XYZ file of C-alpha atoms in Angstrom:
663
model
C 114.810 41.341 233.029
C 112.305 41.056 229.944
C 109.289 42.766 230.303
C 105.887 40.452 229.951
C 104.737 42.113 226.560
C 107.799 41.283 225.282
C 108.308 37.969 226.376
C 104.612 37.295 225.030
C 105.716 38.542 222.022
C 109.104 36.488 221.668
C 107.209 33.561 222.380
C 104.721 34.271 219.908
C 106.871 34.809 217.424
C 108.966 31.148 218.181
C 105.492 29.597 217.878
C 104.997 31.109 214.366
C 108.411 30.501 213.334
C 107.713 26.672 214.477
C 104.641 26.503 212.749
C 106.043 28.140 209.113
C 108.365 25.345 209.325
C 106.501 22.577 210.276
C 103.684 23.233 207.203
C 106.660 23.969 204.717
C 106.241 27.152 203.855
C 108.595 29.677 202.167
C 109.281 33.406 202.717
C 106.651 33.288 205.730
C 103.634 32.751 203.095
C 101.367 29.726 203.514
C 102.038 27.243 201.042
C 98.736 27.243 198.467
C 97.386 24.525 196.371
C 95.322 24.258 193.094
C 94.704 20.571 194.412
C 95.417 19.243 198.134
C 94.828 15.797 198.791
C 96.985 12.681 199.895
C 97.674 11.553 196.919
C 97.597 14.886 195.009
C 99.645 18.402 196.057
C 99.345 20.445 193.052
C 100.781 23.745 194.016
C 99.897 26.972 193.264
C 102.129 29.470 191.105
C 102.392 33.266 191.252
C 101.816 34.286 187.609
C 103.412 37.523 188.775
C 106.583 36.069 190.112
C 109.177 38.903 189.969
C 112.289 36.945 187.951
C 109.704 36.416 185.134
C 107.997 39.479 185.132
C 111.824 41.318 184.304
C 111.761 39.639 181.308
C 107.827 39.398 180.307
C 106.744 41.979 177.543
C 103.656 43.094 176.093
C 102.362 43.654 172.571
C 100.262 46.314 170.971
C 97.278 44.731 168.745
C 98.037 46.007 165.107
C 94.898 46.099 162.437
C 95.162 45.169 159.379
C 93.181 48.051 157.377
C 92.217 51.685 158.129
C 89.462 52.293 155.508
C 85.832 51.002 155.412
C 84.575 48.129 153.303
C 83.356 49.211 150.202
C 80.821 46.140 150.292
C 78.921 45.227 153.810
C 76.380 42.603 154.585
C 73.666 43.208 157.175
C 70.662 40.449 158.092
C 67.167 41.451 156.747
C 64.984 40.448 159.681
C 61.514 40.786 157.462
C 62.891 38.749 154.778
C 65.238 36.659 157.080
C 67.947 36.735 154.749
C 71.248 39.126 154.383
C 71.494 41.797 152.026
C 74.703 43.393 150.298
C 75.023 47.310 150.359
C 77.412 49.063 148.439
C 79.249 52.291 150.492
C 79.581 54.693 147.609
C 81.276 57.102 149.955
C 83.849 54.986 150.439
C 84.660 54.474 147.264
C 84.168 57.963 145.728
C 87.910 59.049 147.267
C 89.196 56.073 145.518
C 87.165 57.030 142.118
C 88.025 60.699 142.174
C 91.672 59.881 142.239
C 91.268 57.729 138.596
C 89.417 60.389 136.062
C 86.266 59.338 134.394
C 86.118 56.102 136.589
C 83.041 54.089 137.828
C 82.784 51.729 140.437
C 81.986 47.966 139.594
C 81.813 45.401 142.161
C 81.453 41.650 141.847
C 80.928 38.487 144.124
C 81.847 34.820 143.649
C 80.098 31.902 145.559
C 82.694 30.084 147.483
C 81.441 26.109 148.288
C 83.209 23.193 149.615
C 84.508 20.302 146.878
C 82.492 17.611 148.568
C 83.567 15.435 145.574
C 87.020 15.790 146.166
C 88.907 12.632 147.820
C 90.176 15.428 150.260
C 87.390 17.751 150.362
C 89.048 19.711 153.328
C 91.817 20.736 151.561
C 89.950 21.769 148.512
C 87.393 24.618 147.496
C 85.123 25.821 144.669
C 84.636 29.357 143.388
C 81.361 29.971 141.227
C 81.733 32.416 138.148
C 81.690 36.426 139.192
C 78.164 37.993 139.511
C 77.520 42.131 139.494
C 76.338 43.153 143.037
C 73.382 45.492 143.092
C 72.768 47.724 146.279
C 70.695 46.285 148.912
C 70.340 42.749 146.890
C 69.378 39.811 148.744
C 72.006 37.283 149.278
C 70.924 33.776 147.930
C 69.779 31.316 151.188
C 72.595 28.489 150.017
C 75.317 30.906 150.069
C 77.424 30.330 152.980
C 80.624 31.763 152.027
C 81.858 34.525 149.112
C 84.136 36.760 148.201
C 83.432 40.550 147.021
C 85.975 42.250 144.388
C 85.318 46.244 143.544
C 87.284 47.398 140.872
C 87.388 50.641 139.364
C 86.595 50.454 135.861
C 87.830 53.727 132.733
C 86.124 54.326 129.554
C 88.215 51.795 127.952
C 86.634 49.221 130.163
C 90.094 48.406 131.948
C 89.729 47.617 135.373
C 91.722 48.222 138.935
C 91.117 46.270 141.628
C 90.095 48.559 144.625
C 89.117 46.368 147.380
C 88.577 42.555 147.878
C 86.929 40.921 151.087
C 85.156 37.814 152.200
C 82.041 36.842 153.927
C 80.074 34.573 155.866
C 76.242 33.874 156.030
C 74.044 31.898 158.591
C 70.988 32.543 157.583
C 68.791 29.567 157.319
C 66.405 29.940 160.403
C 64.796 26.794 162.362
C 61.177 27.046 164.011
C 61.129 27.386 167.415
C 60.847 24.123 169.754
C 60.205 23.293 173.210
C 63.148 21.888 173.571
C 65.086 25.104 172.966
C 63.347 25.981 176.752
C 64.578 22.621 178.275
C 68.108 22.227 176.634
C 70.963 24.579 177.070
C 72.910 25.620 173.951
C 77.004 24.765 174.386
C 79.229 27.013 172.534
C 83.053 26.104 172.954
C 85.665 28.987 172.681
C 88.997 28.248 172.670
C 92.522 30.216 172.649
C 95.207 27.701 171.715
C 98.606 27.644 173.817
C 97.010 29.412 176.755
C 97.324 28.415 180.449
C 95.836 29.070 183.359
C 98.740 30.946 184.588
C 99.700 33.083 181.968
C 95.914 34.199 181.172
C 95.683 36.252 184.269
C 99.122 37.914 183.458
C 98.730 38.142 179.816
C 94.861 38.687 179.382
C 93.704 40.509 182.754
C 90.709 42.055 181.223
C 89.484 38.444 179.839
C 90.161 37.321 183.161
C 88.326 39.697 185.007
C 85.074 38.954 182.626
C 85.224 35.172 183.730
C 85.789 35.943 186.933
C 82.527 37.074 187.371
C 79.662 35.027 188.947
C 78.341 32.005 186.931
C 81.644 30.998 185.786
C 83.513 28.112 187.304
C 87.670 27.516 186.874
C 88.855 24.167 186.772
C 91.866 24.780 188.649
C 92.910 21.414 188.510
C 92.628 21.168 185.144
C 95.368 19.118 183.399
C 96.182 18.353 179.570
C 96.607 14.191 178.732
C 98.795 14.619 175.660
C 101.517 17.093 174.345
C 99.980 19.126 171.465
C 96.497 20.042 170.120
C 95.493 16.888 168.482
C 95.684 14.625 171.520
C 94.175 17.078 173.791
C 91.234 18.023 171.523
C 90.811 14.207 170.290
C 90.126 13.713 174.135
C 87.100 16.582 174.697
C 85.773 15.844 171.490
C 85.796 12.233 171.101
C 86.704 10.463 174.608
C 90.041 8.869 172.440
C 93.351 9.594 173.059
C 95.729 9.547 169.851
C 97.229 6.335 170.658
C 93.640 4.893 171.131
C 92.536 6.373 168.275
C 95.412 4.983 165.982
C 94.299 1.348 167.123
C 90.908 2.302 165.172
C 92.566 3.938 162.108
C 94.908 5.854 160.403
C 94.245 9.397 160.967
C 96.594 10.695 158.302
C 94.401 9.086 155.654
C 90.860 10.846 154.746
C 87.719 9.340 156.082
C 89.525 8.165 159.300
C 87.955 11.138 161.449
C 84.508 10.630 160.491
C 84.330 7.217 161.827
C 85.034 8.930 165.463
C 82.537 9.834 167.635
C 82.766 13.530 167.853
C 80.518 14.874 170.175
C 78.805 17.545 167.959
C 77.342 14.053 166.319
C 75.603 13.252 169.570
C 74.129 17.211 169.911
C 72.718 16.937 166.000
C 71.212 13.624 166.700
C 69.382 15.580 169.609
C 68.315 18.403 167.398
C 71.063 20.859 168.044
C 72.378 23.211 164.830
C 75.949 23.012 164.934
C 79.035 24.702 163.661
C 82.564 24.270 163.814
C 85.168 27.298 163.063
C 89.148 27.464 163.192
C 91.749 30.100 161.577
C 95.193 29.307 159.907
C 93.886 26.314 157.953
C 97.785 25.191 157.740
C 98.063 24.023 160.832
C 93.924 23.148 161.563
C 93.780 20.372 164.555
C 92.173 17.822 162.149
C 93.913 18.626 158.572
C 97.763 19.505 159.685
C 99.701 16.140 159.005
C 96.109 14.506 159.115
C 93.211 13.314 156.655
C 90.719 15.713 157.355
C 87.276 15.549 157.084
C 85.508 13.734 153.970
C 81.913 14.331 155.138
C 81.442 17.978 156.446
C 81.396 17.490 160.407
C 78.888 20.090 161.733
C 76.046 22.285 159.659
C 77.845 25.237 159.541
C 81.636 24.667 159.079
C 84.359 27.400 157.708
C 87.453 25.674 156.461
C 85.993 26.010 152.745
C 86.384 29.601 152.916
C 89.112 29.666 154.841
C 91.526 27.679 152.284
C 90.273 29.769 149.420
C 91.001 32.982 150.950
C 94.216 32.018 152.158
C 95.093 30.732 148.900
C 93.916 33.955 147.321
C 94.068 36.913 149.524
C 97.602 38.952 150.124
C 98.483 37.476 153.950
C 100.222 39.025 156.475
C 102.557 36.930 159.109
C 102.705 37.814 162.818
C 103.540 36.085 165.492
C 104.648 32.765 163.554
C 101.242 32.311 161.615
C 98.672 34.011 159.313
C 97.564 37.297 160.825
C 95.992 39.335 158.458
C 94.160 37.614 155.645
C 93.170 40.243 152.936
C 91.639 43.379 154.694
C 90.567 41.242 158.045
C 92.414 39.518 161.347
C 92.414 35.536 160.630
C 90.945 35.000 163.857
C 87.935 37.585 162.721
C 87.025 35.250 160.424
C 86.102 32.814 163.390
C 84.735 34.991 165.792
C 82.205 36.995 163.473
C 81.443 33.265 162.132
C 80.546 32.179 165.855
C 78.502 35.608 166.400
C 76.652 34.786 163.020
C 75.833 31.230 164.569
C 74.273 32.596 167.818
C 72.709 35.603 165.971
C 70.637 33.080 163.858
C 70.108 30.316 166.603
C 69.664 31.519 170.196
C 66.442 31.171 171.288
C 65.369 29.424 167.962
C 66.901 26.280 168.088
C 69.579 24.644 170.675
C 72.774 24.927 169.258
C 76.567 23.574 169.736
C 79.466 25.542 168.510
C 82.917 24.788 168.766
C 85.275 27.885 167.933
C 89.123 27.641 168.222
C 91.723 30.588 167.077
C 95.415 30.054 166.896
C 96.751 33.223 165.128
C 97.807 35.258 168.353
C 98.649 32.418 170.904
C 100.085 29.728 168.912
C 103.973 30.551 168.924
C 104.422 33.512 171.197
C 102.647 34.945 174.337
C 102.966 38.237 173.619
C 100.309 37.536 171.434
C 97.816 37.115 173.841
C 99.066 40.491 175.533
C 97.883 42.085 172.122
C 94.616 40.233 171.698
C 93.420 41.286 175.829
C 91.035 43.859 175.064
C 90.174 42.702 171.476
C 88.986 39.392 173.032
C 86.895 41.249 175.560
C 85.448 43.282 173.117
C 83.972 39.815 171.331
C 83.011 38.378 174.808
C 80.912 41.384 175.392
C 79.389 41.515 172.078
C 78.130 38.086 172.379
C 76.701 38.794 176.024
C 74.756 41.810 174.389
C 73.132 38.832 172.574
C 71.633 37.225 175.832
C 73.860 34.331 175.097
C 75.220 33.789 178.832
C 71.664 34.114 180.162
C 70.387 30.874 178.074
C 73.610 29.206 177.206
C 76.908 26.747 178.743
C 79.846 28.283 177.707
C 83.380 27.294 177.615
C 86.433 29.365 177.473
C 89.443 26.697 177.076
C 92.874 25.922 175.692
C 94.690 22.748 174.789
C 97.774 23.220 177.119
C 100.336 26.292 177.742
C 103.390 27.475 176.195
C 105.302 24.481 175.191
C 108.833 26.493 174.399
C 110.134 30.083 174.852
C 110.209 32.519 177.844
C 107.122 31.017 180.070
C 108.345 27.294 179.353
C 111.669 28.134 180.944
C 110.661 29.917 183.775
C 110.676 28.471 187.153
C 106.903 27.786 186.836
C 107.134 26.215 183.266
C 106.435 22.671 184.248
C 103.134 23.799 185.431
C 102.640 26.698 182.708
C 102.649 23.850 179.849
C 100.564 20.973 181.176
C 97.977 23.268 183.065
C 95.516 25.294 180.021
C 92.798 27.197 180.996
C 89.312 25.983 181.764
C 86.401 28.261 182.681
C 83.032 26.561 182.419
C 79.915 28.836 182.516
C 76.610 28.345 183.983
C 73.622 30.384 183.076
C 71.604 31.453 186.109
C 68.103 29.284 184.861
C 70.333 26.208 184.750
C 71.945 26.995 188.409
C 68.407 27.305 189.551
C 66.847 24.007 188.383
C 69.742 22.055 188.644
C 71.467 23.063 192.116
C 72.745 19.589 193.014
C 74.852 19.500 189.837
C 76.213 23.278 189.982
C 77.155 22.623 193.389
C 79.205 19.314 192.428
C 80.910 21.709 189.631
C 81.734 23.991 192.193
C 83.406 21.577 194.395
C 85.241 19.883 191.426
C 87.121 23.353 190.943
C 89.849 22.436 193.235
C 89.861 18.388 192.215
C 92.242 16.858 189.726
C 90.538 16.887 186.179
C 91.178 15.920 182.717
C 90.022 16.619 179.017
C 88.200 13.171 179.446
C 85.883 14.924 182.161
C 84.943 17.569 180.232
C 83.926 15.141 177.154
C 81.821 13.107 179.757
C 80.350 17.206 180.955
C 79.195 17.343 177.502
C 77.749 14.154 177.158
C 76.166 14.978 180.239
C 74.178 17.912 178.752
C 71.969 15.388 177.054
C 70.672 13.386 179.586
C 70.789 15.954 182.836
C 67.976 13.429 184.391
C 71.129 11.121 185.371
C 71.484 10.605 188.687
C 75.160 8.695 188.664
C 77.808 7.638 185.866
C 76.039 4.613 186.211
C 73.283 5.906 183.814
C 75.793 6.187 181.256
C 76.116 3.095 178.671
C 79.281 2.341 177.761
C 79.509 3.776 174.211
C 78.801 7.097 175.881
C 82.041 6.903 178.171
C 85.332 8.214 177.309
C 87.206 5.246 175.327
C 90.544 5.827 177.201
C 89.338 6.585 180.491
C 86.550 4.353 181.423
C 86.694 6.102 185.066
C 86.160 9.641 183.818
C 83.019 11.553 184.646
C 81.062 14.408 183.970
C 82.021 17.440 186.190
C 78.259 17.915 187.317
C 79.390 14.611 189.555
C 81.320 15.240 192.545
C 84.824 13.973 191.492
C 86.788 12.002 194.186
C 88.978 14.250 196.614
C 91.511 11.302 196.172
C 91.761 10.832 192.778
C 95.221 10.129 191.066
C 96.411 10.835 187.447
C 95.979 7.169 186.930
C 92.088 7.825 187.743
C 91.946 10.571 185.315
C 94.092 8.971 182.611
C 96.684 11.626 183.215
C 100.068 9.948 182.261
C 102.942 10.223 184.955
C 104.686 12.647 182.281
C 101.854 15.383 182.588
C 100.851 14.684 186.202
C 101.449 18.287 188.501
C 100.021 15.787 191.774
C 103.551 14.933 192.741
C 105.863 17.650 194.402
C 109.581 17.872 193.117
C 112.599 18.611 194.687
C 115.771 19.942 192.525
C 118.667 17.700 192.543
C 121.963 19.378 192.880
C 124.317 16.717 193.426
C 123.851 12.842 192.186
C 126.089 10.740 190.860
C 123.232 9.223 188.662
C 122.102 12.278 186.707
C 124.893 12.110 184.327
C 124.373 8.568 183.688
C 120.478 8.698 183.117
C 121.424 11.835 180.542
C 123.628 9.837 178.451
C 121.168 6.887 178.728
C 118.312 9.173 177.307
C 120.312 10.238 174.906
C 121.248 6.668 174.046
C 117.434 5.938 173.618
C 116.864 8.503 171.557
C 119.440 7.135 168.740
C 118.441 3.808 169.261
C 114.991 5.209 168.695
C 115.929 6.540 165.123
C 117.128 3.399 163.899
C 114.110 1.689 165.135
C 112.090 4.141 163.490
C 114.502 4.229 160.035
C 114.723 7.839 160.484
C 118.781 7.825 160.244
C 118.652 8.610 156.832
C 116.894 11.601 157.425
C 117.879 12.739 161.420
C 121.100 13.243 162.829
C 122.282 11.102 166.064
C 121.907 13.030 169.108
C 125.244 13.673 171.624
C 124.629 15.395 174.914
C 125.811 18.756 175.048
C 124.517 20.004 178.629
C 122.061 18.949 181.710
C 120.721 22.230 182.404
C 118.119 21.035 185.576
C 117.128 17.750 187.350
C 114.259 17.253 189.616
C 113.222 14.425 191.241
C 109.273 13.423 192.093
C 108.370 12.847 195.516
C 106.072 9.732 194.840
C 102.648 10.455 196.911
C 101.039 7.071 198.267
C 98.232 6.143 195.926
C 96.955 3.231 197.473
C 98.759 0.680 194.807
C 101.053 -1.545 195.357
C 104.816 0.233 196.134
C 107.343 0.600 193.879
C 110.991 -0.829 194.384
C 112.362 1.631 196.620
C 115.374 2.179 194.337
C 113.143 3.476 191.657
C 112.447 7.463 191.251
C 110.999 9.583 188.880
C 113.056 11.976 187.256
C 112.458 15.250 185.415
C 116.066 16.000 183.107
C 115.922 18.955 181.446
C 119.081 18.862 178.749
C 120.278 19.927 175.477
C 122.293 18.364 172.587
C 124.306 18.274 169.457
C 123.844 19.007 166.711
C 121.767 22.531 166.654
C 121.232 22.977 170.246
C 117.847 21.352 170.880
C 116.719 21.667 173.985
C 114.595 18.791 175.509
C 112.514 17.499 178.852
C 112.123 14.039 180.025
C 109.829 12.265 182.456
C 111.541 8.813 183.234
C 111.759 6.155 186.042
C 115.435 5.217 186.566
C 116.099 2.476 189.294
C 119.167 3.420 191.318
C 120.183 0.291 192.265
C 120.255 -1.447 188.887
C 121.156 1.532 186.767
C 118.489 1.207 184.353
C 116.154 3.517 182.302
C 112.751 2.495 182.842
C 109.650 2.156 179.789
C 110.639 5.275 178.196
C 109.069 6.736 175.164
C 111.188 8.984 173.224
C 107.816 10.186 171.461
C 106.964 11.320 174.593
C 109.584 14.015 174.911
C 109.014 17.553 175.108
C 110.844 19.846 173.336
C 111.359 23.066 174.940
C 112.667 25.216 171.607
C 111.209 25.490 168.553
C 111.510 22.852 166.020
C 110.135 24.670 162.930
C 113.041 25.085 161.322
C 114.696 21.768 162.307
C 112.325 18.979 161.264
C 110.960 19.899 157.397
C 112.434 16.737 156.052
C 109.781 14.804 157.820
C 106.159 14.620 157.670
C 105.256 12.654 160.853
C 103.922 15.142 163.688
C 105.771 12.940 166.744
C 108.913 13.105 164.757
C 109.382 16.450 164.044
C 109.790 17.138 167.788
C 112.807 15.082 168.015
C 114.524 14.921 164.387
C 117.285 17.489 163.628
C 116.968 16.952 159.663
C 120.403 16.437 158.292
C 119.224 18.877 155.218
C 118.926 21.745 157.879
C 122.369 21.933 158.647
C 124.433 23.951 156.082
C 127.291 22.934 154.680
C 127.173 20.160 157.262
C 130.340 17.172 156.838
C 129.242 13.489 157.546
C 130.514 12.353 160.891
C 133.917 9.884 159.926
C 134.119 7.414 162.746
C 137.243 9.347 164.190
C 134.618 12.130 164.993
C 132.053 9.758 166.415
C 134.471 8.512 168.637
C 135.393 11.964 169.819
C 132.033 13.047 170.441
C 131.474 9.558 172.498
C 134.837 10.388 174.428
C 133.496 14.004 175.127
C 130.607 12.433 176.423
C 132.509 10.429 179.117
C 134.278 13.713 179.838
C 131.251 15.296 180.554
C 129.611 12.480 182.520
C 132.658 12.749 185.085
C 131.958 16.674 185.240
C 128.372 16.038 186.335
C 129.216 13.596 188.492
C 131.209 15.978 190.099
C 128.648 18.777 189.947
C 125.941 17.400 191.117
């Protein structure tokens, strides 16, 4: 006979098991969600999943130099100017190895060439001038390059050290608006998902988990790479929407767009913009750049000058050391000067973006963790967080390599980090707005909402989105809104202007067996080849032939209140590779099982899951680089004869039969 205590335990376990099954839980763990509504279920992802962490690697920070600078700059608060100082103690050991040598240091002023057709890609260096210890830097000097030489008795010189310096020193008078208008500083790290921040940069994550920080856990990107995502944040435009206005590859186009810093400038803010790795700058890589300097302070002229003249060391696939300094240091030091000069004296808007550590390899983030934490603490010491709204964000997560191929890779790519800091005075003055922001942490949000939030900061007396005129709305998302107003719980991706491809709201199931899989994959490849013909790229790019289907997921379309789709229509996420060179792609497509038709697939929306850096040098179209395999990238490649093409086609049909049985 079973004792009552044992019977009760048995009943409890049965009830627990039933509850687990009913709630769809795995491994006895309650299913958690970033967003959980009737129209959007965005599942929680464990950043430290065992299978991924077995392969996850960490890297160490490597500094660019071990010596101290011979020339340094310090700000003279009495004169409100920078001074140059020569540290002879640093130079002395260098001179002692060169008999009877003396030290000679000079500087060259670096300017933006505003008269050039493409000013963003040019610079001017003025004549060298000698540096005198403790000399004042002229107020109109933004950038300079310094060089120190050992000069012998025959007047021969040997370069000992060269450096580059930035100067933000023009002071603005205090105004009443400083007290009423929050300063805004956006700090960006390329390709960092909210998931990977936790595993790769735990020190930084701990910092942004403190009171006052709000993480947008349902924040989802709206485009593939940096340009469309930052355009949405800074202008309210999508990439396709911008193309209807003007050609972004032509100089002058970007100047006509409603960048948010223009509105901040018109509201008497002082503005700044800096981004490292000049060759891939967001608004210059295959783009026309700015003809008119976009902000009051703009780092690009110096970066173009030094990356073309200094010794550049590459790491993580990009410029890592430029001269004696980390590439990213120029951005962060520039930002620190901006904060030092204007915090408490003028409302300021700054946009600081770094690519060098994180753009290509996830391990770069692990090396950056403690260094970036040090930077955050240094700006904290300036009292930035007492007075300003600070946004720490990214454009997207890793788009290829280990993290993208992991089980969580789908979310890894689509969910960039987005943390918003609200200072104490703002929380006290606008408690209702902050409460709305807190509610929105677990609502579906997009880049356009951030744009509207920035707009809101310039009209904080607004009671609702009805107070925003049409010209201040995000052009490609009229229904998007400030995060200081409550986002609807039943919000869909369509309402947030997130396309089906990027939407993470619908749960997926992995398809193990289906007669449609291979047919769909072959139809995708056929569409890709047709696209090459339509774009007249067959002379440069190889036709594709299906190699392998790696994974197929099918979305469970939740009720959206819209007219139901054809019951035979499904959304598939197919991961596959092709010949030649085995590029790996992911396609999100709609397929009708009854008509066997691929619906509305845009080849330019394909995701590339491995690097295309060595495959697409024959073409300068940014989107085409993702899917073009340049013919000249394959050594000793022979032209396909008609017979060989037939063999490829025959092989495709054999693979079709194989996959029909497999799936």
